[in-house]
Amino acid sequence: MKYTLNSMRYLLIIAISLLIHPLIQAQVIGGEQDKLFDMFLLEKYEDCYYRAFKMTEDDDFKTDPEPYLYVSMCNLKLHQDQEMKEHYPKALQDALKYAEKTKKYHAKRISKDIPTFVLEDNYEYFNELISVALEECIYHYNEDKFSKSASWFKKLGKVEESDDILFATGVNMLLSKNAEGQRIIDDVWPRIKETYKSGDVVPNEVTKEALIVGIVGYSRYFEESGDTYKAKEVIAFGKGLFPDNLKISRKYDALHN
């Protein structure tokens, strides 16, 4: 079979597109900052971070959500690189901080009918950030560092306004003897029970680990307070919602043996 020059070029373009397609999905989808796009694509995360950060301080771009999103994305990459993480110990914290700013400035542009990228097209990144931040939150909970866990859950809650995350924040505050936790629990726990009591609603895959931590921790709080009845009531709710979850099953069995 003979190929013309044009057909060979076409095939080459298709091949290159297939090779870089996964990388393209990691960029800001629908953005206009080609330089930042290219730097991120070439994995020049430090350079991309500094360029995007400087743009957030520039009057021409400081209300544009796109540079903020690149700052967040680059920080997450720096956090995930074990070597770079040592040089950027606050990278995950900054990834959350600038993700929050992204959403704030994006909402302002939408409210003023100023053209910008579609935020929903970039949810893949936000979901990844939530998952990584949740790991950090849960790590501190497992280490019984409840105040630190609550702090991380609070940061995450500014990016993802979720009852699951709010509940875990309140529970960790309670476990760290922070009275504000009770106010949060009084507000969110009835909503959670109402949401799931019919059995028709499935927990959000992205934030369900926060809900699991909240349920186990809330049961633990009652147990340590001497209220075994409420401890069993909370974990029974969790068992009905997550019948196959090992953490909940262990807590349930421990309370019923």
PDB file of C-alpha atoms in Angstrom:
ATOM      1  CA  MET A   1       0.000   0.000   0.000  1.00  0.00           C
ATOM      2  CA  LYS A   2       1.397   3.395  -0.998  1.00  0.00           C
ATOM      3  CA  TYR A   3       1.043   6.439   1.239  1.00  0.00           C
ATOM      4  CA  THR A   4       1.053  10.005   0.003  1.00  0.00           C
ATOM      5  CA  LEU A   5       3.045  12.623   1.877  1.00  0.00           C
ATOM      6  CA  ASN A   6      -0.154  14.131   3.267  1.00  0.00           C
ATOM      7  CA  SER A   7      -1.498  10.787   4.466  1.00  0.00           C
ATOM      8  CA  MET A   8       1.810  10.038   6.199  1.00  0.00           C
ATOM      9  CA  ARG A   9       1.675  13.393   7.957  1.00  0.00           C
ATOM     10  CA  TYR A  10      -1.882  12.643   9.036  1.00  0.00           C
ATOM     11  CA  LEU A  11      -0.865   9.262  10.456  1.00  0.00           C
ATOM     12  CA  LEU A  12       2.045  10.866  12.301  1.00  0.00           C
ATOM     13  CA  ILE A  13      -0.225  13.458  13.861  1.00  0.00           C
ATOM     14  CA  ILE A  14      -2.649  10.739  14.971  1.00  0.00           C
ATOM     15  CA  ALA A  15       0.202   8.721  16.515  1.00  0.00           C
ATOM     16  CA  ILE A  16       1.579  11.720  18.392  1.00  0.00           C
ATOM     17  CA  SER A  17      -1.899  12.663  19.588  1.00  0.00           C
ATOM     18  CA  LEU A  18      -2.440   9.171  20.973  1.00  0.00           C
ATOM     19  CA  LEU A  19       0.882   9.293  22.791  1.00  0.00           C
ATOM     20  CA  ILE A  20       0.335  12.644  24.479  1.00  0.00           C
ATOM     21  CA  HIS A  21      -3.407  12.329  25.017  1.00  0.00           C
ATOM     22  CA  PRO A  22      -3.110  11.238  28.680  1.00  0.00           C
ATOM     23  CA  LEU A  23      -0.866  14.196  29.386  1.00  0.00           C
ATOM     24  CA  ILE A  24      -3.233  16.637  27.748  1.00  0.00           C
ATOM     25  CA  GLN A  25      -5.992  15.515  30.065  1.00  0.00           C
ATOM     26  CA  ALA A  26      -3.872  16.754  32.982  1.00  0.00           C
ATOM     27  CA  GLN A  27      -3.822  20.342  31.724  1.00  0.00           C
ATOM     28  CA  VAL A  28      -6.349  23.079  32.355  1.00  0.00           C
ATOM     29  CA  ILE A  29      -9.101  21.998  29.994  1.00  0.00           C
ATOM     30  CA  GLY A  30     -10.423  24.928  27.979  1.00  0.00           C
ATOM     31  CA  GLY A  31      -7.751  27.362  29.150  1.00  0.00           C
ATOM     32  CA  GLU A  32      -6.018  30.051  27.097  1.00  0.00           C
ATOM     33  CA  GLN A  33      -2.549  30.219  28.676  1.00  0.00           C
ATOM     34  CA  ASP A  34      -0.572  28.274  26.075  1.00  0.00           C
ATOM     35  CA  LYS A  35       2.797  28.901  27.736  1.00  0.00           C
ATOM     36  CA  LEU A  36       1.613  27.435  31.025  1.00  0.00           C
ATOM     37  CA  PHE A  37      -0.002  24.582  29.123  1.00  0.00           C
ATOM     38  CA  ASP A  38       3.267  23.729  27.370  1.00  0.00           C
ATOM     39  CA  MET A  39       5.375  23.957  30.522  1.00  0.00           C
ATOM     40  CA  PHE A  40       3.024  21.696  32.421  1.00  0.00           C
ATOM     41  CA  LEU A  41       2.846  19.277  29.510  1.00  0.00           C
ATOM     42  CA  LEU A  42       6.652  19.050  29.484  1.00  0.00           C
ATOM     43  CA  GLU A  43       6.596  18.407  33.258  1.00  0.00           C
ATOM     44  CA  LYS A  44       8.421  21.654  34.033  1.00  0.00           C
ATOM     45  CA  TYR A  45       6.364  22.008  37.182  1.00  0.00           C
ATOM     46  CA  GLU A  46       8.652  24.395  39.057  1.00  0.00           C
ATOM     47  CA  ASP A  47       8.926  26.773  36.101  1.00  0.00           C
ATOM     48  CA  CYS A  48       5.203  26.544  35.457  1.00  0.00           C
ATOM     49  CA  TYR A  49       4.487  27.199  39.124  1.00  0.00           C
ATOM     50  CA  TYR A  50       6.640  30.330  39.314  1.00  0.00           C
ATOM     51  CA  ARG A  51       5.314  31.737  36.048  1.00  0.00           C
ATOM     52  CA  ALA A  52       1.685  31.120  37.054  1.00  0.00           C
ATOM     53  CA  PHE A  53       2.301  32.514  40.547  1.00  0.00           C
ATOM     54  CA  LYS A  54       3.757  35.742  39.120  1.00  0.00           C
ATOM     55  CA  MET A  55       0.680  36.054  36.914  1.00  0.00           C
ATOM     56  CA  THR A  56      -1.573  35.932  40.000  1.00  0.00           C
ATOM     57  CA  GLU A  57       0.229  39.060  41.225  1.00  0.00           C
ATOM     58  CA  ASP A  58      -0.083  40.840  37.869  1.00  0.00           C
ATOM     59  CA  ASP A  59      -2.966  43.315  37.563  1.00  0.00           C
ATOM     60  CA  ASP A  60      -3.838  41.869  34.156  1.00  0.00           C
ATOM     61  CA  PHE A  61      -4.301  38.331  35.485  1.00  0.00           C
ATOM     62  CA  LYS A  62      -4.915  38.497  39.247  1.00  0.00           C
ATOM     63  CA  THR A  63      -8.652  37.881  38.809  1.00  0.00           C
ATOM     64  CA  ASP A  64      -8.194  35.238  36.112  1.00  0.00           C
ATOM     65  CA  PRO A  65      -8.839  31.777  37.620  1.00  0.00           C
ATOM     66  CA  GLU A  66      -6.578  29.956  35.137  1.00  0.00           C
ATOM     67  CA  PRO A  67      -3.163  30.926  36.623  1.00  0.00           C
ATOM     68  CA  TYR A  68      -4.468  30.037  40.087  1.00  0.00           C
ATOM     69  CA  LEU A  69      -5.452  26.606  38.837  1.00  0.00           C
ATOM     70  CA  TYR A  70      -1.987  26.062  37.357  1.00  0.00           C
ATOM     71  CA  VAL A  71      -0.399  27.096  40.680  1.00  0.00           C
ATOM     72  CA  SER A  72      -2.581  24.519  42.398  1.00  0.00           C
ATOM     73  CA  MET A  73      -1.849  21.794  39.843  1.00  0.00           C
ATOM     74  CA  CYS A  74       1.900  22.379  39.943  1.00  0.00           C
ATOM     75  CA  ASN A  75       1.924  22.298  43.733  1.00  0.00           C
ATOM     76  CA  LEU A  76       0.158  18.960  43.723  1.00  0.00           C
ATOM     77  CA  LYS A  77       2.773  17.590  41.310  1.00  0.00           C
ATOM     78  CA  LEU A  78       5.569  18.919  43.544  1.00  0.00           C
ATOM     79  CA  HIS A  79       3.923  17.289  46.552  1.00  0.00           C
ATOM     80  CA  GLN A  80       3.673  13.951  44.761  1.00  0.00           C
ATOM     81  CA  ASP A  81       7.365  14.003  43.818  1.00  0.00           C
ATOM     82  CA  GLN A  82       9.245  12.646  46.865  1.00  0.00           C
ATOM     83  CA  GLU A  83      12.413  14.569  46.050  1.00  0.00           C
ATOM     84  CA  MET A  84      10.692  17.880  45.282  1.00  0.00           C
ATOM     85  CA  LYS A  85       8.403  17.478  48.282  1.00  0.00           C
ATOM     86  CA  GLU A  86      11.368  18.094  50.582  1.00  0.00           C
ATOM     87  CA  HIS A  87      11.915  21.499  48.981  1.00  0.00           C
ATOM     88  CA  TYR A  88       8.213  22.379  48.991  1.00  0.00           C
ATOM     89  CA  PRO A  89       6.858  21.104  52.346  1.00  0.00           C
ATOM     90  CA  LYS A  90       3.711  23.237  52.028  1.00  0.00           C
ATOM     91  CA  ALA A  91       2.949  22.198  48.459  1.00  0.00           C
ATOM     92  CA  LEU A  92      -0.240  20.275  49.291  1.00  0.00           C
ATOM     93  CA  GLN A  93      -1.444  23.084  51.516  1.00  0.00           C
ATOM     94  CA  ASP A  94      -0.813  25.563  48.689  1.00  0.00           C
ATOM     95  CA  ALA A  95      -2.502  23.268  46.172  1.00  0.00           C
ATOM     96  CA  LEU A  96      -5.662  23.453  48.281  1.00  0.00           C
ATOM     97  CA  LYS A  97      -5.281  27.198  48.878  1.00  0.00           C
ATOM     98  CA  TYR A  98      -5.036  28.008  45.179  1.00  0.00           C
ATOM     99  CA  ALA A  99      -7.756  25.556  44.216  1.00  0.00           C
ATOM    100  CA  GLU A 100     -10.017  27.514  46.563  1.00  0.00           C
ATOM    101  CA  LYS A 101      -8.925  30.771  44.911  1.00  0.00           C
ATOM    102  CA  THR A 102      -9.570  29.224  41.485  1.00  0.00           C
ATOM    103  CA  LYS A 103     -13.165  28.496  42.391  1.00  0.00           C
ATOM    104  CA  LYS A 104     -13.622  31.956  43.904  1.00  0.00           C
ATOM    105  CA  TYR A 105     -12.377  33.860  40.867  1.00  0.00           C
ATOM    106  CA  HIS A 106     -14.142  31.479  38.486  1.00  0.00           C
ATOM    107  CA  ALA A 107     -17.454  32.145  40.234  1.00  0.00           C
ATOM    108  CA  LYS A 108     -16.863  35.904  39.994  1.00  0.00           C
ATOM    109  CA  ARG A 109     -16.246  35.679  36.244  1.00  0.00           C
ATOM    110  CA  ILE A 110     -19.351  33.598  35.727  1.00  0.00           C
ATOM    111  CA  SER A 111     -21.447  36.070  37.749  1.00  0.00           C
ATOM    112  CA  LYS A 112     -20.169  38.918  35.561  1.00  0.00           C
ATOM    113  CA  ASP A 113     -20.526  36.981  32.274  1.00  0.00           C
ATOM    114  CA  ILE A 114     -16.768  37.179  31.651  1.00  0.00           C
ATOM    115  CA  PRO A 115     -15.585  34.317  29.389  1.00  0.00           C
ATOM    116  CA  THR A 116     -13.506  31.644  31.115  1.00  0.00           C
ATOM    117  CA  PHE A 117     -12.940  27.890  31.030  1.00  0.00           C
ATOM    118  CA  VAL A 118     -15.634  25.431  32.142  1.00  0.00           C
ATOM    119  CA  LEU A 119     -14.868  24.437  35.709  1.00  0.00           C
ATOM    120  CA  GLU A 120     -16.673  21.099  35.398  1.00  0.00           C
ATOM    121  CA  ASP A 121     -14.304  20.080  32.591  1.00  0.00           C
ATOM    122  CA  ASN A 122     -11.482  20.198  35.147  1.00  0.00           C
ATOM    123  CA  TYR A 123     -13.160  18.132  37.860  1.00  0.00           C
ATOM    124  CA  GLU A 124     -10.767  15.268  37.185  1.00  0.00           C
ATOM    125  CA  TYR A 125      -8.005  17.379  38.698  1.00  0.00           C
ATOM    126  CA  PHE A 126     -10.124  18.550  41.625  1.00  0.00           C
ATOM    127  CA  ASN A 127     -11.101  14.960  42.403  1.00  0.00           C
ATOM    128  CA  GLU A 128      -7.442  13.952  42.405  1.00  0.00           C
ATOM    129  CA  LEU A 129      -6.588  16.823  44.746  1.00  0.00           C
ATOM    130  CA  ILE A 130      -9.432  15.863  47.095  1.00  0.00           C
ATOM    131  CA  SER A 131      -8.253  12.245  47.170  1.00  0.00           C
ATOM    132  CA  VAL A 132      -4.646  13.201  47.957  1.00  0.00           C
ATOM    133  CA  ALA A 133      -5.705  15.692  50.638  1.00  0.00           C
ATOM    134  CA  LEU A 134      -8.018  13.090  52.167  1.00  0.00           C
ATOM    135  CA  GLU A 135      -5.049  10.765  52.554  1.00  0.00           C
ATOM    136  CA  GLU A 136      -3.305  13.490  54.545  1.00  0.00           C
ATOM    137  CA  CYS A 137      -6.387  14.064  56.725  1.00  0.00           C
ATOM    138  CA  ILE A 138      -6.838  10.366  57.429  1.00  0.00           C
ATOM    139  CA  TYR A 139      -3.139   9.843  58.155  1.00  0.00           C
ATOM    140  CA  HIS A 140      -3.299  12.325  61.039  1.00  0.00           C
ATOM    141  CA  TYR A 141      -6.561  10.802  62.285  1.00  0.00           C
ATOM    142  CA  ASN A 142      -4.964   7.345  62.351  1.00  0.00           C
ATOM    143  CA  GLU A 143      -2.055   8.815  64.317  1.00  0.00           C
ATOM    144  CA  ASP A 144      -4.557  10.198  66.880  1.00  0.00           C
ATOM    145  CA  LYS A 145      -3.518  13.727  65.924  1.00  0.00           C
ATOM    146  CA  PHE A 146      -7.111  14.904  65.840  1.00  0.00           C
ATOM    147  CA  SER A 147      -6.432  18.636  65.931  1.00  0.00           C
ATOM    148  CA  LYS A 148      -4.132  18.355  62.914  1.00  0.00           C
ATOM    149  CA  SER A 149      -6.616  16.105  61.110  1.00  0.00           C
ATOM    150  CA  ALA A 150      -9.394  18.639  61.766  1.00  0.00           C
ATOM    151  CA  SER A 151      -7.175  21.414  60.403  1.00  0.00           C
ATOM    152  CA  TRP A 152      -6.581  19.502  57.166  1.00  0.00           C
ATOM    153  CA  PHE A 153     -10.234  18.590  56.806  1.00  0.00           C
ATOM    154  CA  LYS A 154     -11.074  22.268  57.278  1.00  0.00           C
ATOM    155  CA  LYS A 155      -8.685  23.261  54.490  1.00  0.00           C
ATOM    156  CA  LEU A 156     -10.157  20.599  52.231  1.00  0.00           C
ATOM    157  CA  GLY A 157     -13.677  21.767  53.038  1.00  0.00           C
ATOM    158  CA  LYS A 158     -12.878  25.159  51.530  1.00  0.00           C
ATOM    159  CA  VAL A 159     -12.256  23.455  48.194  1.00  0.00           C
ATOM    160  CA  GLU A 160     -15.007  20.858  48.378  1.00  0.00           C
ATOM    161  CA  GLU A 161     -18.089  21.949  50.312  1.00  0.00           C
ATOM    162  CA  SER A 162     -19.319  18.514  51.325  1.00  0.00           C
ATOM    163  CA  ASP A 163     -21.285  17.290  54.341  1.00  0.00           C
ATOM    164  CA  ASP A 164     -18.949  14.273  54.412  1.00  0.00           C
ATOM    165  CA  ILE A 165     -15.916  16.509  54.883  1.00  0.00           C
ATOM    166  CA  LEU A 166     -17.715  18.875  57.259  1.00  0.00           C
ATOM    167  CA  PHE A 167     -18.780  15.911  59.405  1.00  0.00           C
ATOM    168  CA  ALA A 168     -15.215  14.553  59.599  1.00  0.00           C
ATOM    169  CA  THR A 169     -14.007  18.058  60.536  1.00  0.00           C
ATOM    170  CA  GLY A 170     -16.493  18.301  63.395  1.00  0.00           C
ATOM    171  CA  VAL A 171     -15.748  14.804  64.690  1.00  0.00           C
ATOM    172  CA  ASN A 172     -11.998  15.449  64.788  1.00  0.00           C
ATOM    173  CA  MET A 173     -12.647  18.700  66.620  1.00  0.00           C
ATOM    174  CA  LEU A 174     -14.715  16.811  69.193  1.00  0.00           C
ATOM    175  CA  LEU A 175     -11.962  14.235  69.630  1.00  0.00           C
ATOM    176  CA  SER A 176      -9.430  17.042  70.148  1.00  0.00           C
ATOM    177  CA  LYS A 177     -11.666  18.657  72.814  1.00  0.00           C
ATOM    178  CA  ASN A 178     -12.549  21.588  70.570  1.00  0.00           C
ATOM    179  CA  ALA A 179     -16.074  22.708  71.481  1.00  0.00           C
ATOM    180  CA  GLU A 180     -16.690  24.083  67.982  1.00  0.00           C
ATOM    181  CA  GLY A 181     -16.933  20.482  66.815  1.00  0.00           C
ATOM    182  CA  GLN A 182     -20.234  19.994  68.642  1.00  0.00           C
ATOM    183  CA  ARG A 183     -21.805  22.936  66.833  1.00  0.00           C
ATOM    184  CA  ILE A 184     -20.743  21.493  63.487  1.00  0.00           C
ATOM    185  CA  ILE A 185     -22.013  18.014  64.397  1.00  0.00           C
ATOM    186  CA  ASP A 186     -25.368  19.364  65.586  1.00  0.00           C
ATOM    187  CA  ASP A 187     -25.801  20.936  62.167  1.00  0.00           C
ATOM    188  CA  VAL A 188     -24.473  18.246  59.827  1.00  0.00           C
ATOM    189  CA  TRP A 189     -25.230  14.880  61.499  1.00  0.00           C
ATOM    190  CA  PRO A 190     -29.041  15.190  61.186  1.00  0.00           C
ATOM    191  CA  ARG A 191     -28.599  16.092  57.500  1.00  0.00           C
ATOM    192  CA  ILE A 192     -26.426  13.056  56.879  1.00  0.00           C
ATOM    193  CA  LYS A 193     -28.922  10.707  58.542  1.00  0.00           C
ATOM    194  CA  GLU A 194     -31.775  12.253  56.567  1.00  0.00           C
ATOM    195  CA  THR A 195     -29.838  11.964  53.292  1.00  0.00           C
ATOM    196  CA  TYR A 196     -29.140   8.250  53.633  1.00  0.00           C
ATOM    197  CA  LYS A 197     -32.093   6.935  55.650  1.00  0.00           C
ATOM    198  CA  SER A 198     -34.092   5.862  52.572  1.00  0.00           C
ATOM    199  CA  GLY A 199     -31.243   3.773  51.189  1.00  0.00           C
ATOM    200  CA  ASP A 200     -31.718   5.347  47.767  1.00  0.00           C
ATOM    201  CA  VAL A 201     -28.712   7.697  47.970  1.00  0.00           C
ATOM    202  CA  VAL A 202     -25.209   6.316  47.434  1.00  0.00           C
ATOM    203  CA  PRO A 203     -22.235   8.023  49.171  1.00  0.00           C
ATOM    204  CA  ASN A 204     -20.044  10.139  46.934  1.00  0.00           C
ATOM    205  CA  GLU A 205     -17.077   8.057  45.738  1.00  0.00           C
ATOM    206  CA  VAL A 206     -14.703  11.014  46.024  1.00  0.00           C
ATOM    207  CA  THR A 207     -15.554  12.006  49.613  1.00  0.00           C
ATOM    208  CA  LYS A 208     -16.894   8.787  51.153  1.00  0.00           C
ATOM    209  CA  GLU A 209     -13.636   8.098  53.025  1.00  0.00           C
ATOM    210  CA  ALA A 210     -14.258  11.303  54.976  1.00  0.00           C
ATOM    211  CA  LEU A 211     -17.727  10.037  55.886  1.00  0.00           C
ATOM    212  CA  ILE A 212     -16.276   6.702  57.038  1.00  0.00           C
ATOM    213  CA  VAL A 213     -13.714   8.461  59.240  1.00  0.00           C
ATOM    214  CA  GLY A 214     -16.483  10.652  60.627  1.00  0.00           C
ATOM    215  CA  ILE A 215     -18.706   7.684  61.525  1.00  0.00           C
ATOM    216  CA  VAL A 216     -15.930   5.633  63.143  1.00  0.00           C
ATOM    217  CA  GLY A 217     -14.606   8.699  64.967  1.00  0.00           C
ATOM    218  CA  TYR A 218     -18.041   9.792  66.185  1.00  0.00           C
ATOM    219  CA  SER A 219     -18.712   6.306  67.545  1.00  0.00           C
ATOM    220  CA  ARG A 220     -15.315   6.391  69.213  1.00  0.00           C
ATOM    221  CA  TYR A 221     -16.121   9.753  70.782  1.00  0.00           C
ATOM    222  CA  PHE A 222     -19.272   8.380  72.414  1.00  0.00           C
ATOM    223  CA  GLU A 223     -17.495   5.235  73.539  1.00  0.00           C
ATOM    224  CA  GLU A 224     -14.719   7.231  75.190  1.00  0.00           C
ATOM    225  CA  SER A 225     -17.373   9.462  76.788  1.00  0.00           C
ATOM    226  CA  GLY A 226     -18.998   6.385  78.341  1.00  0.00           C
ATOM    227  CA  ASP A 227     -22.118   6.464  76.169  1.00  0.00           C
ATOM    228  CA  THR A 228     -22.000   2.965  74.671  1.00  0.00           C
ATOM    229  CA  TYR A 229     -25.607   3.125  73.485  1.00  0.00           C
ATOM    230  CA  LYS A 230     -24.941   6.116  71.196  1.00  0.00           C
ATOM    231  CA  ALA A 231     -21.613   4.654  70.107  1.00  0.00           C
ATOM    232  CA  LYS A 232     -23.466   1.534  68.931  1.00  0.00           C
ATOM    233  CA  GLU A 233     -26.189   3.620  67.307  1.00  0.00           C
ATOM    234  CA  VAL A 234     -23.674   5.582  65.225  1.00  0.00           C
ATOM    235  CA  ILE A 235     -21.683   2.558  64.127  1.00  0.00           C
ATOM    236  CA  ALA A 236     -24.903   0.659  63.297  1.00  0.00           C
ATOM    237  CA  PHE A 237     -25.785   3.509  60.947  1.00  0.00           C
ATOM    238  CA  GLY A 238     -22.346   3.174  59.373  1.00  0.00           C
ATOM    239  CA  LYS A 239     -22.705  -0.598  59.083  1.00  0.00           C
ATOM    240  CA  GLY A 240     -25.944  -0.168  57.172  1.00  0.00           C
ATOM    241  CA  LEU A 241     -24.365   2.376  54.852  1.00  0.00           C
ATOM    242  CA  PHE A 242     -21.028   0.596  54.380  1.00  0.00           C
ATOM    243  CA  PRO A 243     -21.673  -3.106  55.114  1.00  0.00           C
ATOM    244  CA  ASP A 244     -18.357  -4.234  53.620  1.00  0.00           C
ATOM    245  CA  ASN A 245     -16.070  -1.560  55.042  1.00  0.00           C
ATOM    246  CA  LEU A 246     -13.378  -3.115  57.237  1.00  0.00           C
ATOM    247  CA  LYS A 247     -12.914  -0.120  59.561  1.00  0.00           C
ATOM    248  CA  ILE A 248     -16.623   0.112  60.317  1.00  0.00           C
ATOM    249  CA  SER A 249     -17.013  -3.658  60.671  1.00  0.00           C
ATOM    250  CA  ARG A 250     -14.149  -3.840  63.156  1.00  0.00           C
ATOM    251  CA  LYS A 251     -15.612  -1.033  65.248  1.00  0.00           C
ATOM    252  CA  TYR A 252     -19.054  -2.614  65.095  1.00  0.00           C
ATOM    253  CA  ASP A 253     -17.731  -6.011  66.212  1.00  0.00           C
ATOM    254  CA  ALA A 254     -15.656  -4.465  69.002  1.00  0.00           C
ATOM    255  CA  LEU A 255     -18.709  -2.709  70.417  1.00  0.00           C
ATOM    256  CA  HIS A 256     -20.944  -5.791  70.204  1.00  0.00           C
ATOM    257  CA  ASN A 257     -18.562  -8.358  71.704  1.00  0.00           C
TER     258      ASN A 257
END
